[in-house]
GROMACS .gro file of C-alpha atoms in nm:
model
  216
    1MET     CA    1  12.800   6.064  11.211
    2LYS     CA    2  12.855   5.762  11.021
    3PHE     CA    3  12.667   5.583  10.772
    4VAL     CA    4  12.627   5.233  10.775
    5ASP     CA    5  12.413   4.996  10.528
    6TRP     CA    6  12.267   4.715  10.648
    7GLN     CA    7  12.130   4.635  10.309
    8ILE     CA    8  11.835   4.391  10.352
    9ILE     CA    9  11.812   4.265  10.773
   10ASP     CA   10  11.527   4.124  10.954
   11TYR     CA   11  11.314   4.404  11.189
   12LYS     CA   12  11.358   4.269  11.513
   13THR     CA   13  11.793   4.226  11.456
   14ALA     CA   14  11.773   4.623  11.347
   15TRP     CA   15  11.574   4.724  11.656
   16ASP     CA   16  11.814   4.530  11.874
   17ASN     CA   17  12.103   4.658  11.712
   18GLN     CA   18  11.974   5.033  11.777
   19GLU     CA   19  11.853   4.974  12.124
   20ALA     CA   20  12.238   4.887  12.192
   21LEU     CA   21  12.419   5.156  12.071
   22PHE     CA   22  12.078   5.421  12.182
   23GLN     CA   23  12.151   5.297  12.543
   24LYS     CA   24  12.508   5.343  12.509
   25ILE     CA   25  12.504   5.711  12.357
   26ILE     CA   26  12.240   5.762  12.654
   27GLN     CA   27  12.510   5.568  12.914
   28THR     CA   28  12.778   5.793  12.771
   29LYS     CA   29  12.586   6.135  12.812
   30LYS     CA   30  12.544   6.034  13.168
   31GLU     CA   31  12.903   5.990  13.231
   32ALA     CA   32  12.937   6.333  13.034
   33GLN     CA   33  13.191   6.186  12.721
   34ASP     CA   34  13.168   6.318  12.397
   35THR     CA   35  12.934   6.101  12.183
   36HIS     CA   36  13.019   6.258  11.847
   37ASP     CA   37  13.193   5.927  11.723
   38LEU     CA   38  12.892   5.718  11.854
   39GLU     CA   39  12.663   5.864  11.624
   40THR     CA   40  12.572   5.664  11.328
   41VAL     CA   41  12.280   5.631  11.070
   42PHE     CA   42  12.147   5.278  10.961
   43LEU     CA   43  12.009   5.251  10.583
   44CYS     CA   44  11.855   4.895  10.530
   45GLU     CA   45  11.558   4.729  10.391
   46HIS     CA   46  11.302   4.487  10.568
   47PRO     CA   47  11.125   4.163  10.467
   48HIS     CA   48  10.744   4.261  10.487
   49VAL     CA   49  10.662   4.380  10.854
   50TYR     CA   50  10.391   4.574  10.998
   51THR     CA   51  10.489   4.823  11.287
   52LEU     CA   52  10.276   4.976  11.550
   53GLY     CA   53  10.348   5.252  11.749
   54ARG     CA   54  10.298   5.357  12.115
   55ASN     CA   55  10.052   5.575  12.052
   56GLY     CA   56   9.861   5.356  11.727
   57GLN     CA   57   9.539   5.176  11.750
   58VAL     CA   58   9.583   4.820  11.639
   59ASN     CA   59   9.227   4.820  11.490
   60ASN     CA   60   9.454   4.999  11.211
   61LEU     CA   61   9.615   4.647  11.106
   62LEU     CA   62   9.310   4.527  10.914
   63VAL     CA   63   9.369   4.186  10.885
   64ASN     CA   64   9.459   3.851  11.095
   65GLU     CA   65   9.785   3.674  11.226
   66ASP     CA   66   9.656   3.403  10.952
   67PHE     CA   67   9.675   3.641  10.643
   68LEU     CA   68   9.965   3.812  10.773
   69ARG     CA   69  10.140   3.411  10.776
   70LYS     CA   70   9.976   3.385  10.376
   71ILE     CA   71  10.158   3.715  10.301
   72ASP     CA   72  10.469   3.655  10.453
   73ALA     CA   73  10.460   3.918  10.701
   74THR     CA   74  10.545   3.978  11.070
   75PHE     CA   75  10.416   4.224  11.308
   76TYR     CA   76  10.534   4.458  11.582
   77LYS     CA   77  10.415   4.681  11.852
   78ILE     CA   78  10.707   4.902  11.921
   79ASP     CA   79  10.828   5.214  12.093
   80ARG     CA   80  10.817   5.507  11.865
   81GLY     CA   81  10.579   5.802  11.787
   82GLY     CA   82  10.323   5.761  11.516
   83ASP     CA   83  10.062   5.477  11.449
   84ILE     CA   84  10.081   5.164  11.176
   85THR     CA   85  10.319   5.151  10.910
   86TYR     CA   86  10.482   4.903  10.638
   87HIS     CA   87  10.823   4.838  10.565
   88GLY     CA   88  10.905   4.593  10.329
   89PRO     CA   89  11.178   4.515   9.991
   90GLY     CA   90  11.237   4.815   9.760
   91GLN     CA   91  11.140   5.031  10.049
   92LEU     CA   92  11.484   5.294  10.192
   93VAL     CA   93  11.468   5.264  10.580
   94GLY     CA   94  11.674   5.514  10.767
   95TYR     CA   95  11.755   5.493  11.167
   96PRO     CA   96  11.957   5.782  11.283
   97VAL     CA   97  12.082   5.715  11.600
   98LEU     CA   98  12.189   6.057  11.694
   99ASP     CA   99  12.254   6.267  11.985
  100LEU     CA  100  12.084   6.587  11.898
  101ASP     CA  101  12.275   6.813  12.195
  102ASN     CA  102  12.565   6.765  11.952
  103HIS     CA  103  12.329   6.922  11.668
  104GLY     CA  104  12.180   7.226  11.847
  105SER     CA  105  11.836   7.083  11.763
  106SER     CA  106  11.514   6.993  11.906
  107LEU     CA  107  11.310   6.689  11.855
  108LYS     CA  108  11.073   6.919  11.632
  109ASN     CA  109  11.362   7.031  11.419
  110TYR     CA  110  11.501   6.733  11.391
  111VAL     CA  111  11.199   6.569  11.226
  112TYR     CA  112  11.208   6.860  10.986
  113LYS     CA  113  11.546   6.833  10.909
  114ILE     CA  114  11.480   6.411  10.809
  115GLU     CA  115  11.192   6.568  10.589
  116GLU     CA  116  11.386   6.817  10.400
  117ALA     CA  117  11.654   6.579  10.331
  118ILE     CA  118  11.373   6.324  10.179
  119ILE     CA  119  11.208   6.655  10.001
  120GLN     CA  120  11.528   6.745   9.842
  121THR     CA  121  11.630   6.369   9.725
  122LEU     CA  122  11.255   6.371   9.567
  123GLU     CA  123  11.384   6.671   9.382
  124HIS     CA  124  11.671   6.523   9.270
  125TYR     CA  125  11.435   6.305   9.060
  126GLY     CA  126  11.195   6.575   9.012
  127ILE     CA  127  10.937   6.463   9.212
  128SER     CA  128  10.773   6.764   9.384
  129SER     CA  129  10.697   6.663   9.777
  130ALA     CA  130  10.616   6.892  10.075
  131ARG     CA  131  10.508   6.836  10.446
  132LEU     CA  132  10.120   6.786  10.540
  133ALA     CA  133  10.027   7.019  10.871
  134GLY     CA  134   9.996   6.772  11.166
  135ALA     CA  135  10.123   6.462  10.969
  136ALA     CA  136  10.493   6.386  10.995
  137GLY     CA  137  10.640   6.280  10.687
  138VAL     CA  138  10.674   6.375  10.327
  139TRP     CA  139  10.398   6.353  10.110
  140LEU     CA  140  10.274   6.451   9.754
  141ASP     CA  141  10.000   6.683   9.648
  142SER     CA  142   9.950   6.773  10.051
  143ASN     CA  143   9.688   6.992  10.037
  144THR     CA  144   9.473   6.872   9.771
  145PRO     CA  145   9.207   6.557   9.790
  146ASN     CA  146   9.524   6.353   9.598
  147ALA     CA  147   9.715   6.359   9.904
  148ARG     CA  148   9.943   6.036   9.931
  149LYS     CA  149  10.215   5.988  10.139
  150ILE     CA  150  10.570   5.884   9.989
  151CYS     CA  151  10.774   5.873  10.302
  152ALA     CA  152  10.675   5.808  10.710
  153ILE     CA  153  10.833   5.925  10.990
  154GLY     CA  154  10.825   5.817  11.325
  155VAL     CA  155  11.109   5.854  11.610
  156ARG     CA  156  11.198   5.789  11.968
  157ALA     CA  157  11.407   6.022  12.198
  158SER     CA  158  11.540   5.996  12.546
  159ARG     CA  159  11.801   6.242  12.701
  160PHE     CA  160  11.793   6.396  12.327
  161VAL     CA  161  11.922   6.028  12.182
  162THR     CA  162  11.722   5.966  11.894
  163MET     CA  163  11.635   5.617  11.761
  164HIS     CA  164  11.367   5.484  11.483
  165GLY     CA  165  11.342   5.729  11.183
  166PHE     CA  166  11.186   5.724  10.813
  167ALA     CA  167  11.108   5.507  10.549
  168LEU     CA  168  11.094   5.632  10.192
  169ASN     CA  169  10.884   5.422   9.957
  170VAL     CA  170  11.150   5.351   9.657
  171ASN     CA  171  11.061   5.045   9.469
  172THR     CA  172  10.826   4.912   9.710
  173ASP     CA  173  10.489   4.686   9.635
  174LEU     CA  174  10.226   4.947   9.763
  175THR     CA  175   9.972   4.664   9.778
  176TYR     CA  176  10.120   4.559  10.124
  177PHE     CA  177   9.936   4.924  10.263
  178ASN     CA  178   9.624   4.795  10.151
  179TYR     CA  179   9.592   4.553  10.483
  180ILE     CA  180   9.643   4.889  10.730
  181ASN     CA  181   9.529   5.231  10.768
  182PRO     CA  182   9.913   5.363  10.683
  183CYS     CA  183   9.974   5.598  10.978
  184GLY     CA  184   9.599   5.571  11.123
  185PHE     CA  185   9.495   5.758  10.798
  186ILE     CA  186   9.149   5.634  10.650
  187ASP     CA  187   9.101   5.902  10.332
  188LYS     CA  188   9.475   5.956  10.247
  189GLY     CA  189   9.681   5.725   9.987
  190VAL     CA  190  10.028   5.614   9.940
  191THR     CA  191  10.296   5.609   9.677
  192SER     CA  192  10.643   5.543   9.578
  193MET     CA  193  10.926   5.664   9.342
  194GLN     CA  194  10.860   5.401   9.088
  195LYS     CA  195  10.463   5.459   9.074
  196GLU     CA  196  10.564   5.810   9.018
  197LEU     CA  197  10.814   5.790   8.779
  198GLY     CA  198  10.664   5.506   8.595
  199LYS     CA  199  11.008   5.318   8.639
  200PRO     CA  200  11.216   5.138   8.903
  201VAL     CA  201  11.450   5.353   9.068
  202ASP     CA  202  11.830   5.240   9.169
  203MET     CA  203  11.807   5.204   9.563
  204LYS     CA  204  12.230   5.229   9.572
  205GLU     CA  205  12.202   5.591   9.435
  206VAL     CA  206  11.902   5.687   9.588
  207LYS     CA  207  12.067   5.603   9.950
  208GLU     CA  208  12.366   5.809   9.805
  209ILE     CA  209  12.188   6.115   9.744
  210PHE     CA  210  11.996   6.081  10.063
  211LYS     CA  211  12.322   6.077  10.260
  212SER     CA  212  12.449   6.396  10.078
  213LYS     CA  213  12.096   6.598  10.142
  214TYR     CA  214  12.095   6.475  10.506
  215PHE     CA  215  12.179   6.746  10.725
  216GLY     CA  216  12.365   6.886  10.505
   0.00000   0.00000   0.00000
């Protein structure tokens, strides 16, 4: 498994690149060949974009196309799980394209491992986070009225090969979340590392910390 840093990349370009590797790994598995060397975790940031998962409700996007243009954002319906979310500058997005058969992992355990890597990354910065029952992702004050999401997770899997992944709010402009019901929730907030710490966070360092925790 290797890490590739795309830095800032158009959402559709990243999606197409993921899909190509995803299909290549599936085809390699069908041919009963080893897939270890193909496995890749892509890290990146995106220009402003909203994505709606296959089971999501389009009315969780609270603005129209004209308004999207005004805020320089795009919108895609995609094939991951989960509802609507936002990606943008200052957010660390990760797309692990993996063969879970190589890791002896179920899809549920795989999501758990992503969450754990994020929880440990945040712990490095003194931010205490946790899971929230019935909601994928990583949360702060998860079992209180002040519960707020700091990392969204939505994946797709076929033949135990994964794509899509997570979005960790590092220095994210949180005002963009005002235009959606994030992940379908209307009663919970969102936050970022910058907001919690009261200062910007070095994105390159966050990537390195995450890489050291992921599947460690």
